[in-house]
mmCIF file of C-alpha atoms and ligand atoms in Angstrom:
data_model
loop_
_atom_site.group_PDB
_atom_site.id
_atom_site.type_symbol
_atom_site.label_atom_id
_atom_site.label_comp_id
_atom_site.label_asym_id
_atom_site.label_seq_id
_atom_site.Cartn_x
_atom_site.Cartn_y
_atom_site.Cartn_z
ATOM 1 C CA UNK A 264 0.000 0.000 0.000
ATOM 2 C CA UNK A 265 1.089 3.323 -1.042
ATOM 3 C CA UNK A 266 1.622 5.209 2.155
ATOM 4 C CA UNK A 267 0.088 8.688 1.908
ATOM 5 C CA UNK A 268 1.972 11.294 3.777
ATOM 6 C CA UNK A 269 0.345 13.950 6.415
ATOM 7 C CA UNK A 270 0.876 17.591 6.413
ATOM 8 C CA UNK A 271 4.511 18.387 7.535
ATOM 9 C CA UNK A 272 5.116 18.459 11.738
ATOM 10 C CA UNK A 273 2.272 15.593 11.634
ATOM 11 C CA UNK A 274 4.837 12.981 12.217
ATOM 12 C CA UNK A 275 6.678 14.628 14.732
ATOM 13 C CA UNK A 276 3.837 14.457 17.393
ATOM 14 C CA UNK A 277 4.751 11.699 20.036
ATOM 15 C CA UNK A 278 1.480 9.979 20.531
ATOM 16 C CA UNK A 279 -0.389 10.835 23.897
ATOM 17 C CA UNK A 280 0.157 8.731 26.524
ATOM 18 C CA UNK A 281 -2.943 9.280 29.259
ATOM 19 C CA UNK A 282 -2.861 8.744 32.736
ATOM 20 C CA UNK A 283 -5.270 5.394 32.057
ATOM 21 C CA UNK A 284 -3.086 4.029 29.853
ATOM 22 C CA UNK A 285 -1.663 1.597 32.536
ATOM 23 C CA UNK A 286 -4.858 1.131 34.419
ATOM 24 C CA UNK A 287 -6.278 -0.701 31.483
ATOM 25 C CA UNK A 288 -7.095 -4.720 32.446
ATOM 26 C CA UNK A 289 -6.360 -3.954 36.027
ATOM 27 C CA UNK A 290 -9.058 -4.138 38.953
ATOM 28 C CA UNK A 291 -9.153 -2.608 42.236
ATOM 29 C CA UNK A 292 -6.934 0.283 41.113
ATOM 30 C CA UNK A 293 -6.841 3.951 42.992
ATOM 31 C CA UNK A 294 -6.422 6.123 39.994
ATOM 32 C CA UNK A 295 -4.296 9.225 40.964
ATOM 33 C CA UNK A 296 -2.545 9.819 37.348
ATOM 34 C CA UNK A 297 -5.113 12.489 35.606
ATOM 35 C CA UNK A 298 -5.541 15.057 38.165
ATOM 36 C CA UNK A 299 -9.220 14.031 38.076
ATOM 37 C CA UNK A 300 -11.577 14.969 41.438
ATOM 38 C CA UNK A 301 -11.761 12.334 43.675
ATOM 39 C CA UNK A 302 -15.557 13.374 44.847
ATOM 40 C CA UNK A 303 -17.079 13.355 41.425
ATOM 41 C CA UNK A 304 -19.087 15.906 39.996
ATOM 42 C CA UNK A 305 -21.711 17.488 42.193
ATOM 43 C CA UNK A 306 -24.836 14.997 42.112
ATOM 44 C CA UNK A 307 -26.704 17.637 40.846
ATOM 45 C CA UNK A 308 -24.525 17.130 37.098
ATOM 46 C CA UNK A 309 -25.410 13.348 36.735
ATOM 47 C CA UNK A 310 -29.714 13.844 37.411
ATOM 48 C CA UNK A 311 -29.269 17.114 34.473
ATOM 49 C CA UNK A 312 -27.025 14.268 32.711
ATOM 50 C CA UNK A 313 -29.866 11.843 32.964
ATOM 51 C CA UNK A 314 -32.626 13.949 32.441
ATOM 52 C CA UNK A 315 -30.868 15.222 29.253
ATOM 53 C CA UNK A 316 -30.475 11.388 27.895
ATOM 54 C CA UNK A 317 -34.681 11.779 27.071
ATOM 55 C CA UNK A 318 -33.758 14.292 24.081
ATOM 56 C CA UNK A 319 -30.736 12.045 22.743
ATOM 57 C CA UNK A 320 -32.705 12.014 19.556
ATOM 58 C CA UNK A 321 -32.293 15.624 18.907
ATOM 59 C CA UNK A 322 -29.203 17.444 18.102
ATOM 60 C CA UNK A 323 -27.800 19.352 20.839
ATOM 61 C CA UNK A 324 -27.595 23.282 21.011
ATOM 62 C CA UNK A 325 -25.091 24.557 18.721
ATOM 63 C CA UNK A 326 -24.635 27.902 20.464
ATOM 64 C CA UNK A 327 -24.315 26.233 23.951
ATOM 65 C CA UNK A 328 -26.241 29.286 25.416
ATOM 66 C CA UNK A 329 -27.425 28.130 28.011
ATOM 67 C CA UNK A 330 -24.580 26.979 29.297
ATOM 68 C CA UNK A 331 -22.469 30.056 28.442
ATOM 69 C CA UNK A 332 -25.205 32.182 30.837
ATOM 70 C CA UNK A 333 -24.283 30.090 33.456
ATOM 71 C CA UNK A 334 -20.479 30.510 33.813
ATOM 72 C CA UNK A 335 -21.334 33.992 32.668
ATOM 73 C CA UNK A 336 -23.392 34.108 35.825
ATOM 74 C CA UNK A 337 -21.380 32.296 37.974
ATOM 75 C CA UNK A 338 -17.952 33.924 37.077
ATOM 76 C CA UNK A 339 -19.540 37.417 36.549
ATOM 77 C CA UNK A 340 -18.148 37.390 32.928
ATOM 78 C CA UNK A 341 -20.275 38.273 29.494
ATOM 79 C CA UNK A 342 -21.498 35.222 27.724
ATOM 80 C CA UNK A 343 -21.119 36.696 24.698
ATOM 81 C CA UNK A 344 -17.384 36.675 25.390
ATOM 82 C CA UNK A 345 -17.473 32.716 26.243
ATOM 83 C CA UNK A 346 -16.921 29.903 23.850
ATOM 84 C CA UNK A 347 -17.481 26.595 24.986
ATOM 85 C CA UNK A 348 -15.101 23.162 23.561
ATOM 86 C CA UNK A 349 -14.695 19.189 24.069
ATOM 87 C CA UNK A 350 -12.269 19.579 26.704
ATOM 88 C CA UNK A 351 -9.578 22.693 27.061
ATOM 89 C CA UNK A 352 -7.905 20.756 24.853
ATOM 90 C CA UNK A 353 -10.571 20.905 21.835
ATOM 91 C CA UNK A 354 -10.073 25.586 22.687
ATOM 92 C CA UNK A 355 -6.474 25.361 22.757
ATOM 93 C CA UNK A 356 -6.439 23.096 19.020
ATOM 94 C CA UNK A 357 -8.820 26.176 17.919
ATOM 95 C CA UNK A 358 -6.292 28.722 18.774
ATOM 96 C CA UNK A 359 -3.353 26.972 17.297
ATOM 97 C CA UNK A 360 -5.395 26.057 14.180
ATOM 98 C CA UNK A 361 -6.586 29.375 13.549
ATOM 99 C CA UNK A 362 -3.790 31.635 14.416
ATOM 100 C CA UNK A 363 -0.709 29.479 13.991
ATOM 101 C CA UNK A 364 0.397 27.617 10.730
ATOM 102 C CA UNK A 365 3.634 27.038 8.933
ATOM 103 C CA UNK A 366 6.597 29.366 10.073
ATOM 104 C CA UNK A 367 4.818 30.774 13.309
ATOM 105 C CA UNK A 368 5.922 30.162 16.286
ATOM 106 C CA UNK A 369 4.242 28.645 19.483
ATOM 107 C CA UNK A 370 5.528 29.495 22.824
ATOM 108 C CA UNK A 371 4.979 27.451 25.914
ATOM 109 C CA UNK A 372 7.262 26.611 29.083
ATOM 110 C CA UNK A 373 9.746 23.681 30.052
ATOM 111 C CA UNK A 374 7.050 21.458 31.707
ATOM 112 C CA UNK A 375 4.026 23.031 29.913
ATOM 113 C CA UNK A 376 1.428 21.204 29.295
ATOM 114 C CA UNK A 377 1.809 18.658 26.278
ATOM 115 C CA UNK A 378 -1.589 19.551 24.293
ATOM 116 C CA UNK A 379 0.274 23.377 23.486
ATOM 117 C CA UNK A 380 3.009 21.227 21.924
ATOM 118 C CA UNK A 381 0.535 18.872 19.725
ATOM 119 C CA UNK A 382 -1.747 21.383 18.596
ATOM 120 C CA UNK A 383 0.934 23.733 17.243
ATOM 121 C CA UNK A 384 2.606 21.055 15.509
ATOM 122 C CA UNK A 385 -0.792 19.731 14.091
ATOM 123 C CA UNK A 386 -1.599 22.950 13.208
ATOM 124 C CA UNK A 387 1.633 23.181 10.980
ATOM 125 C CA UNK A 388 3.153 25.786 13.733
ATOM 126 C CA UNK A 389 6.641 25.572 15.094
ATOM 127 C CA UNK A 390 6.608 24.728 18.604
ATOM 128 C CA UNK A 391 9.268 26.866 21.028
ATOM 129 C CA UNK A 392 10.163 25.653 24.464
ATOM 130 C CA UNK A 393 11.371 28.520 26.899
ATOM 131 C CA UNK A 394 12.925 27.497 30.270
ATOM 132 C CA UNK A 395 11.303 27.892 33.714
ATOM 133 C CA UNK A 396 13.042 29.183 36.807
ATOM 134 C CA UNK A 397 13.172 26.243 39.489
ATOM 135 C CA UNK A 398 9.870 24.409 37.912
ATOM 136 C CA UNK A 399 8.566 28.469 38.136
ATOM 137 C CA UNK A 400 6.828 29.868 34.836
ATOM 138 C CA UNK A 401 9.839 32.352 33.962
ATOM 139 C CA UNK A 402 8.026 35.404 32.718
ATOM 140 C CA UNK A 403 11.413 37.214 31.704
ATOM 141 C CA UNK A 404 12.295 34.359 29.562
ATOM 142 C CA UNK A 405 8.980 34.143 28.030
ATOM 143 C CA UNK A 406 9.254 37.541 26.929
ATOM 144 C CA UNK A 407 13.116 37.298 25.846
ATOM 145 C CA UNK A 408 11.967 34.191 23.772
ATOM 146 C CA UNK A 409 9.447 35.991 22.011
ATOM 147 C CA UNK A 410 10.566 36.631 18.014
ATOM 148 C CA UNK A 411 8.487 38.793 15.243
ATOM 149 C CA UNK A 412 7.188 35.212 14.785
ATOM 150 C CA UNK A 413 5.731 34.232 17.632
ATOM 151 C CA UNK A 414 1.686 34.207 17.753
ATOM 152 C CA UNK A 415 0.728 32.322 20.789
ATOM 153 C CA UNK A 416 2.128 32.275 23.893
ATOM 154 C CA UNK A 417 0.838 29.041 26.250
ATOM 155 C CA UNK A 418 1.386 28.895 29.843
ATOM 156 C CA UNK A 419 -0.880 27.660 32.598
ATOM 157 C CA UNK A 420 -1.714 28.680 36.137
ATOM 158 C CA UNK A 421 -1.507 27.281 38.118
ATOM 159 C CA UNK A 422 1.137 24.670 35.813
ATOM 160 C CA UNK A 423 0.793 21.220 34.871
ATOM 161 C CA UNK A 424 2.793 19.315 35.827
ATOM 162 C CA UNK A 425 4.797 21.364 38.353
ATOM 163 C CA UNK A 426 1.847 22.584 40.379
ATOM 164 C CA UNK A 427 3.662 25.892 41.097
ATOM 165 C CA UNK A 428 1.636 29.403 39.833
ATOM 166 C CA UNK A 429 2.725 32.866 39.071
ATOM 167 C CA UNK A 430 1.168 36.131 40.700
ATOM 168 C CA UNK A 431 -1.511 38.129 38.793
ATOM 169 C CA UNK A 432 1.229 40.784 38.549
ATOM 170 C CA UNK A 433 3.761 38.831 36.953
ATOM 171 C CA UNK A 434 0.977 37.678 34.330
ATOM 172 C CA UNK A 435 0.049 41.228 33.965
ATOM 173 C CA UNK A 436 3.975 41.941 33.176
ATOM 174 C CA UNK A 437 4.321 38.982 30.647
ATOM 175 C CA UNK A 438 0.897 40.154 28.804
ATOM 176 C CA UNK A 439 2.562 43.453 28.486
ATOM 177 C CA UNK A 440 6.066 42.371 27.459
ATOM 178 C CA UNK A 441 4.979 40.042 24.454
ATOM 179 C CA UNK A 442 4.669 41.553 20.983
ATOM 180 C CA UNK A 443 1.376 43.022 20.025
ATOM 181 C CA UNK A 444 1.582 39.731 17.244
ATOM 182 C CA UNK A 445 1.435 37.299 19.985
ATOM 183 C CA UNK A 446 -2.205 36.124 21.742
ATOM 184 C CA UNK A 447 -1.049 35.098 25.487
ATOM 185 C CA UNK A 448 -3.570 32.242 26.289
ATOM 186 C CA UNK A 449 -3.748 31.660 30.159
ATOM 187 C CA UNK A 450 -5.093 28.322 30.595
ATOM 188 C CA UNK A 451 -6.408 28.265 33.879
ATOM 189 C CA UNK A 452 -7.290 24.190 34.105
ATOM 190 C CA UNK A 453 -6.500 24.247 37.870
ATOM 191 C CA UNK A 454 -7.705 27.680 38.281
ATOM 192 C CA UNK A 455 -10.391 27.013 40.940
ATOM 193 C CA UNK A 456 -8.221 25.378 43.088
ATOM 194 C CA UNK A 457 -6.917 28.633 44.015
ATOM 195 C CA UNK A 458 -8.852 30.611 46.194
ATOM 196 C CA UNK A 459 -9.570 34.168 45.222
ATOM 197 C CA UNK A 460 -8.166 33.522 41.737
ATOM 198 C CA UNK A 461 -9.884 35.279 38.661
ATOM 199 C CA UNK A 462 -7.373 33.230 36.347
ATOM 200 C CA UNK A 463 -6.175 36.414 34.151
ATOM 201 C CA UNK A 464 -10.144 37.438 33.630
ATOM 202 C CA UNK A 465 -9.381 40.571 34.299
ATOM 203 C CA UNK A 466 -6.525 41.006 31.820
ATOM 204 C CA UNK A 467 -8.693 39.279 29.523
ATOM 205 C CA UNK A 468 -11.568 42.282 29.948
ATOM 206 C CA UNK A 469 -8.378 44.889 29.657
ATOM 207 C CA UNK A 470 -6.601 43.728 26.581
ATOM 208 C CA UNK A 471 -6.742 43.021 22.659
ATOM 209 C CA UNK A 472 -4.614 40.070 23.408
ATOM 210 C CA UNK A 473 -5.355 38.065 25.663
ATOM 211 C CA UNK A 474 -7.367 34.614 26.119
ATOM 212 C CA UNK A 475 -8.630 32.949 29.516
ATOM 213 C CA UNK A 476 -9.107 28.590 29.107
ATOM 214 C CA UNK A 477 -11.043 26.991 31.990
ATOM 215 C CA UNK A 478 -12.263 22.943 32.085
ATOM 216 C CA UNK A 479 -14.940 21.051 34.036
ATOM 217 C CA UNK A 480 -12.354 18.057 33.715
ATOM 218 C CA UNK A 481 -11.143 19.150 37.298
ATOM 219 C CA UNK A 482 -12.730 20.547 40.196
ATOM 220 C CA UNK A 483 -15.978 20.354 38.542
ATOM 221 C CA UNK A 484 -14.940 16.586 38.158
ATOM 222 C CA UNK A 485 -16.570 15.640 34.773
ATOM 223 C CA UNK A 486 -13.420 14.573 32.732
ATOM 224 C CA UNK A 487 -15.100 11.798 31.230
ATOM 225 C CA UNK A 488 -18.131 14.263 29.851
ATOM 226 C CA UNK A 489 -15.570 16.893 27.565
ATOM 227 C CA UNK A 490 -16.192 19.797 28.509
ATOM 228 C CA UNK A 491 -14.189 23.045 28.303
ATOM 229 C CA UNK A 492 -14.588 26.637 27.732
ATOM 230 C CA UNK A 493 -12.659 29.499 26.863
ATOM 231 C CA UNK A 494 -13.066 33.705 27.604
ATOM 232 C CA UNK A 495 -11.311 36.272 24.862
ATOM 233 C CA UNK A 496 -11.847 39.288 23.419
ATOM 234 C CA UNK A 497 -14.924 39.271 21.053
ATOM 235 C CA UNK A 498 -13.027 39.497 17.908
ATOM 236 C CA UNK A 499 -11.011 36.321 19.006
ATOM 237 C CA UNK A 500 -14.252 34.593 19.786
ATOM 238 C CA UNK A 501 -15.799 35.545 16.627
ATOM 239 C CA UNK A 502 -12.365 34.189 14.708
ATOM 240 C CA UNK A 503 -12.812 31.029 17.034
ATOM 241 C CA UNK A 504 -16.401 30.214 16.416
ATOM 242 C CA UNK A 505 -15.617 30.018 12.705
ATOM 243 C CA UNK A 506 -13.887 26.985 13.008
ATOM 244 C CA UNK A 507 -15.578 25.073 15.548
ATOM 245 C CA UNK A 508 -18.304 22.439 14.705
ATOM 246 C CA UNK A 509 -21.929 23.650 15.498
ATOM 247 C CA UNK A 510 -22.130 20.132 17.446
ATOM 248 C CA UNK A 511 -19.055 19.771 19.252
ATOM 249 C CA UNK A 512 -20.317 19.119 23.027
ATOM 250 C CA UNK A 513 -23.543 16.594 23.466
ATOM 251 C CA UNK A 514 -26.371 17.427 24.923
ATOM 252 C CA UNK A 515 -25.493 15.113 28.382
ATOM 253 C CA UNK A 516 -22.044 16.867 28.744
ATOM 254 C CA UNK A 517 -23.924 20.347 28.422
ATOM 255 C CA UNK A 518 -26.517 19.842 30.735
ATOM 256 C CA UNK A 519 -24.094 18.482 33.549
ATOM 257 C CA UNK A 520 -21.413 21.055 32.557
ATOM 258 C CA UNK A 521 -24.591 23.380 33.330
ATOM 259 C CA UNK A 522 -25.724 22.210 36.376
ATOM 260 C CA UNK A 523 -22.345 21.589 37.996
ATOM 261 C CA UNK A 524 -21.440 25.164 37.378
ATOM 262 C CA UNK A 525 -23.965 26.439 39.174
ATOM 263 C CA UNK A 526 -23.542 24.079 42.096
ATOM 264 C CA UNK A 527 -20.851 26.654 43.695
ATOM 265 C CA UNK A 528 -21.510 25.273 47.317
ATOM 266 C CA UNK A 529 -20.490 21.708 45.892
ATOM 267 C CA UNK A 530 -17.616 23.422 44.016
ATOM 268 C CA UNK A 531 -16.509 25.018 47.176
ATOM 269 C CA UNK A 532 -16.341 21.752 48.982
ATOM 270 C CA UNK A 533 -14.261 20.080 46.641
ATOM 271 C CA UNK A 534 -11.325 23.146 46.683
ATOM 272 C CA UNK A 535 -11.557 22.566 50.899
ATOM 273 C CA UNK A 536 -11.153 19.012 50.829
ATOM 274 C CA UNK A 537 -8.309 19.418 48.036
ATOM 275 C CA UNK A 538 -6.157 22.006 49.680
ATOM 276 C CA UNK A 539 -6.625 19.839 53.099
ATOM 277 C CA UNK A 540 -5.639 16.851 51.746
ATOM 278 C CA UNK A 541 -3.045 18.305 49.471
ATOM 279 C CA UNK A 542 -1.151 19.638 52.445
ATOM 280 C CA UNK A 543 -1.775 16.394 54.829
ATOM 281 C CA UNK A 544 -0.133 14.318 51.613
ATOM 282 C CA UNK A 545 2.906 17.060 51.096
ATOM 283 C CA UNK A 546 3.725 16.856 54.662
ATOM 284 C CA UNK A 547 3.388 13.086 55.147
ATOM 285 C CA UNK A 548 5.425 12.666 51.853
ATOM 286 C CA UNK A 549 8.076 15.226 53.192
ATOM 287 C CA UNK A 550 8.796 13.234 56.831
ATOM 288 C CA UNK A 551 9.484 10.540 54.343
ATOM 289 C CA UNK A 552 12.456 13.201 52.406
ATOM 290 C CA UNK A 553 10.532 13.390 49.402
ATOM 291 C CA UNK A 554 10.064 17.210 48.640
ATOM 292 C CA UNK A 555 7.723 18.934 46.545
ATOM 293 C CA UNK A 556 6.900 22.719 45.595
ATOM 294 C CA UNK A 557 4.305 24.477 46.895
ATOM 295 C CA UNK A 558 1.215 23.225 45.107
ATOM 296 C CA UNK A 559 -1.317 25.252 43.773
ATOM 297 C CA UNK A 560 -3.472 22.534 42.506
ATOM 298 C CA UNK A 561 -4.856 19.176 42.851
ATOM 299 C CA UNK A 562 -1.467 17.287 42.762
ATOM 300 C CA UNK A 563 1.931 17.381 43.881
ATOM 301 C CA UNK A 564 5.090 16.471 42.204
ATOM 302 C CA UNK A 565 7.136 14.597 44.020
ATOM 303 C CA UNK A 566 10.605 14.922 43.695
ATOM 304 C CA UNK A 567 13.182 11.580 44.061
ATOM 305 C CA UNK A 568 16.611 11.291 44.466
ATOM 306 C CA UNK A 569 17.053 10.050 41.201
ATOM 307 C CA UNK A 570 15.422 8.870 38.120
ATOM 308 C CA UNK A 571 16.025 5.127 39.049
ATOM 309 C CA UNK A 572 14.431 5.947 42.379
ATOM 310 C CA UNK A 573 11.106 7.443 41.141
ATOM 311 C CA UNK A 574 10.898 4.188 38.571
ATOM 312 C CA UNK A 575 10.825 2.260 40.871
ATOM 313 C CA UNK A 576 8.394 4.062 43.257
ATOM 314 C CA UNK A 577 6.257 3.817 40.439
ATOM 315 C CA UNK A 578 6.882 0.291 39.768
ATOM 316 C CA UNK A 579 5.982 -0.462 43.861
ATOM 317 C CA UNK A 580 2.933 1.709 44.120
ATOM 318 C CA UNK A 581 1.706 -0.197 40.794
ATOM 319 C CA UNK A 582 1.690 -3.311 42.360
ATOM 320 C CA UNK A 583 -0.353 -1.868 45.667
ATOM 321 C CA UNK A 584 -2.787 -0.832 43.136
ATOM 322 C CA UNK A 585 -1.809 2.791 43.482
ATOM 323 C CA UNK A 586 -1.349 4.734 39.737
ATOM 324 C CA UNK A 587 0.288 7.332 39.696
ATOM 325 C CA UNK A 588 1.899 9.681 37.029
ATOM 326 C CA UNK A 589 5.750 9.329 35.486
ATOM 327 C CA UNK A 590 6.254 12.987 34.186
ATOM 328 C CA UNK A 591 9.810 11.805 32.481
ATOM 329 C CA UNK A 592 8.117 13.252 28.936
ATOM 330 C CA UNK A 593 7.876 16.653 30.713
ATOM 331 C CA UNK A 594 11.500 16.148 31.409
ATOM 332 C CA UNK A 595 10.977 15.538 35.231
ATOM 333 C CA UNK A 596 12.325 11.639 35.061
ATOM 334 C CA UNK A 597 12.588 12.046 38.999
ATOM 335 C CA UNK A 598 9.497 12.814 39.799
ATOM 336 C CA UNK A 599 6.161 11.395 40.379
ATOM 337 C CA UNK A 600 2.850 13.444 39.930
ATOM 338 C CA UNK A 601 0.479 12.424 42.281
ATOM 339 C CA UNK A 602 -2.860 13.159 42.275
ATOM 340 C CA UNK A 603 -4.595 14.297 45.992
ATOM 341 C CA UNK A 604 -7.609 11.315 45.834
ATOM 342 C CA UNK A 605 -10.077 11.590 48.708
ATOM 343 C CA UNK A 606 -8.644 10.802 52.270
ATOM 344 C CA UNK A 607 -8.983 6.738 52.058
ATOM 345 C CA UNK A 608 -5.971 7.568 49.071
ATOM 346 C CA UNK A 609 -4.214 10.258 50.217
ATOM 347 C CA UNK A 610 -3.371 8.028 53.467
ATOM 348 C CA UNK A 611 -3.068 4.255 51.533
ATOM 349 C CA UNK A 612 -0.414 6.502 48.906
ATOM 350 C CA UNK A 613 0.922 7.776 51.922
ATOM 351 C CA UNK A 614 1.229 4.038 54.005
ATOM 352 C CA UNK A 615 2.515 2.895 50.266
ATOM 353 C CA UNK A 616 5.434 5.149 49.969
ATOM 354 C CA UNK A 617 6.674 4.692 53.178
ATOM 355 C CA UNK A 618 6.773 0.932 53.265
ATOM 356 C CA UNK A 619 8.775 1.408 50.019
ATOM 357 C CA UNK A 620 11.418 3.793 51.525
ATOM 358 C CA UNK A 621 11.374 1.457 54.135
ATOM 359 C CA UNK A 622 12.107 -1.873 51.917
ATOM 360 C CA UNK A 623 14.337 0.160 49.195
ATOM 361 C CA UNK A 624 16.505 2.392 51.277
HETATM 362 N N1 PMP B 1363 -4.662 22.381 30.529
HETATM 363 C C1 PMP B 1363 -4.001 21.783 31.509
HETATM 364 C C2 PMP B 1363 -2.916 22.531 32.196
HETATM 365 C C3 PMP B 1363 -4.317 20.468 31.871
HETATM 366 O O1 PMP B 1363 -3.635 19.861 32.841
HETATM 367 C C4 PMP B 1363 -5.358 19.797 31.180
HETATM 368 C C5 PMP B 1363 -5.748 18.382 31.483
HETATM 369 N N2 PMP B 1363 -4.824 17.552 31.933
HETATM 370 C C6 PMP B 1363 -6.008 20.487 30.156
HETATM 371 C C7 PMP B 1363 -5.648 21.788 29.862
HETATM 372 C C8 PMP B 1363 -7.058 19.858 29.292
HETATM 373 O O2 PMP B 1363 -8.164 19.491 29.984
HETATM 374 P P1 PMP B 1363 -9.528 19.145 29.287
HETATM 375 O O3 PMP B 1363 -9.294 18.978 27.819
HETATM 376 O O4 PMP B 1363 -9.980 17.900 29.948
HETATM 377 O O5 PMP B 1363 -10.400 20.324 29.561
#
């Protein structure tokens, strides 16, 4: 068979490797590779889910209104400013494929996340990798690594897969320093996990430039129902609604997007019982010498003595059942992201890592 070759960069994309990818075949796992909420999504998301399953005959809205008054509602932003994806992902592939093709170049950190990477190089873009400051989103270098070809600049905050975040200020300074060329995309996945965090809205609402991405994949905990959204300048939205299918989120995922949105006492929960157990399973992992940074999120990276060390961790907590998440692609081979699960986890990862300093040390 004649092979019949992609678009140039196609072939350069390492395939992505998900955080089930090892989970696959096995039973009884605690799943703590995909930064996924441990609670679920407010109860309130699966009865609109349900109820929504009546109308599966009928295409879904193609204008996702409804569910752009909500978050306009709930995050006191205007709807009209919202556009609404299959996952962050499916928002940041729009931005790449409509304002980055052959000879542009894509800017994202060290350990950014690896969709910036794939969509600029499916989108015929030149991907640019700029170094961080200590696992810290370096805004200086950002800005020095800028060229008169740069169009979008990726970072997230707080960051995948270090956990660490930068201050409003410092976003403010790198949305200034970039070239008036460039689109700086905050992608603010972890966002709510920060309390008192408007995610760059508020640059958003000041600038030409400047484009907010949010995702019920994590607090809101309804990975598995695709649902993203993102806030820009109306011109940007406009360009971005051009190229997105009138179809692209079912009716299900839009009426539990909906409803958990709204649910902000259940959201509220969730962001207490993360930042209590995140700091119960930073501590517990530091009395056993493995550091980590600050975490603004709903994970920790935890740092090994070595590469070999972290493998094996891996390998150990495997066989107790426990997945976790190599980050070697993002360059971090001695370190283990670790989701914060619900306390039963946080204390069995906990028990796990000890007994395996205790039998490999
Ligand atoms: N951005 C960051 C920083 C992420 O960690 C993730 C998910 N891992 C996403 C975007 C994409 O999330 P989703 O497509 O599920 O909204």
């Amino acid at each position: 068979m004649t092979h019949i070759a992609p678009q140039p960069g196609i072939m350069d994309i390492a395939l992505y490797e998900g955080g089930a990818a090892h989970v696959k075949g096995m039973s009884n796992v605690t799943k703590l590779s995909s930064n996924e909420n441990p609670l679920g999504p407010s109860p309130k998301a699966i009865e609109a889910m349900q109820a929504a399953v009546a109308q599966m005959h009928r295409y879904p809205s193609s204008d996702h209104a409804s569910l752009r008054g909500a978050i306009g509602d709930v995050y006191g932003l205007p709807a009209e400013q919202i556009i609404c994806g299959a996952g962050s992902d499916e928002i940041i592939a729009f931005l790449c494929q409509a304002y980055a093709g052959p000879g542009d170049e894509v800017l994202f950190t060290e350990h950014g996340f690896a969709m910036y990477r794939i969509s600029a190089l499916a989108a015929g873009a030149t991907p640019v990798e700029v170094r961080e400051r200590e696992r810290v989103t370096d805004v200086d270098a950002l800005i020095e690594g800028c060229t008169d070809r740069t169009r979008l600049v990726f970072i997230a905050n707080p960051n995948n897969p270090t956990g660490t975040m930068i201050s409003t200020a410092e976003l403010a300074r790198l949305a200034d320093g970039i070239p008036k060329q460039a689109i700086l995309v905050l992608d603010g996945a972890y966002a709510e996990y920060v309390e008192g965090y408007d995610a760059g809205a508020s640059l958003v609402a000041s600038r030409d430039n400047v484009v907010m991405t949010r995702t019920f994949s994590k607090i809101y905990g309804l990975g598995g129902a695709r649902v993203g959204w993102g806030y820009a300048p109306k011109p940007i939205i406009d360009v971005l609604n051009r190229i997105r299918g009138p179809f692209n989120l079912s009716s299900t995922a839009l009426a539990a997007a909906e409803a958990a949105v709204r649910d902000t006492a259940y959201t509220e929960h969730c962001r207490k019982e993360n930042a209590t157990w995140r700091s119960w399973l930073a501590e517990a992992l530091a009395e056993l010498g493995i550091p980590s940074d600050t975490s603004c999120a709903n994970f920790i990276l935890a740092r090994f003595a070595s590469a070999q060390e972290a493998e094996s961790c891996d390998a150990y907590l495997q066989s107790r059942g426990l997945i976790v998440r190599r980050v070697a692609g993002y360059k971090l081979p001695a370190a283990l992201r670790m989701t914060v699960g619900d306390e039963a986890s946080c204390r069995a990862l906990a028990a796990a890592v000890k007994d395996f300093k205790d039998t490999h040390s």
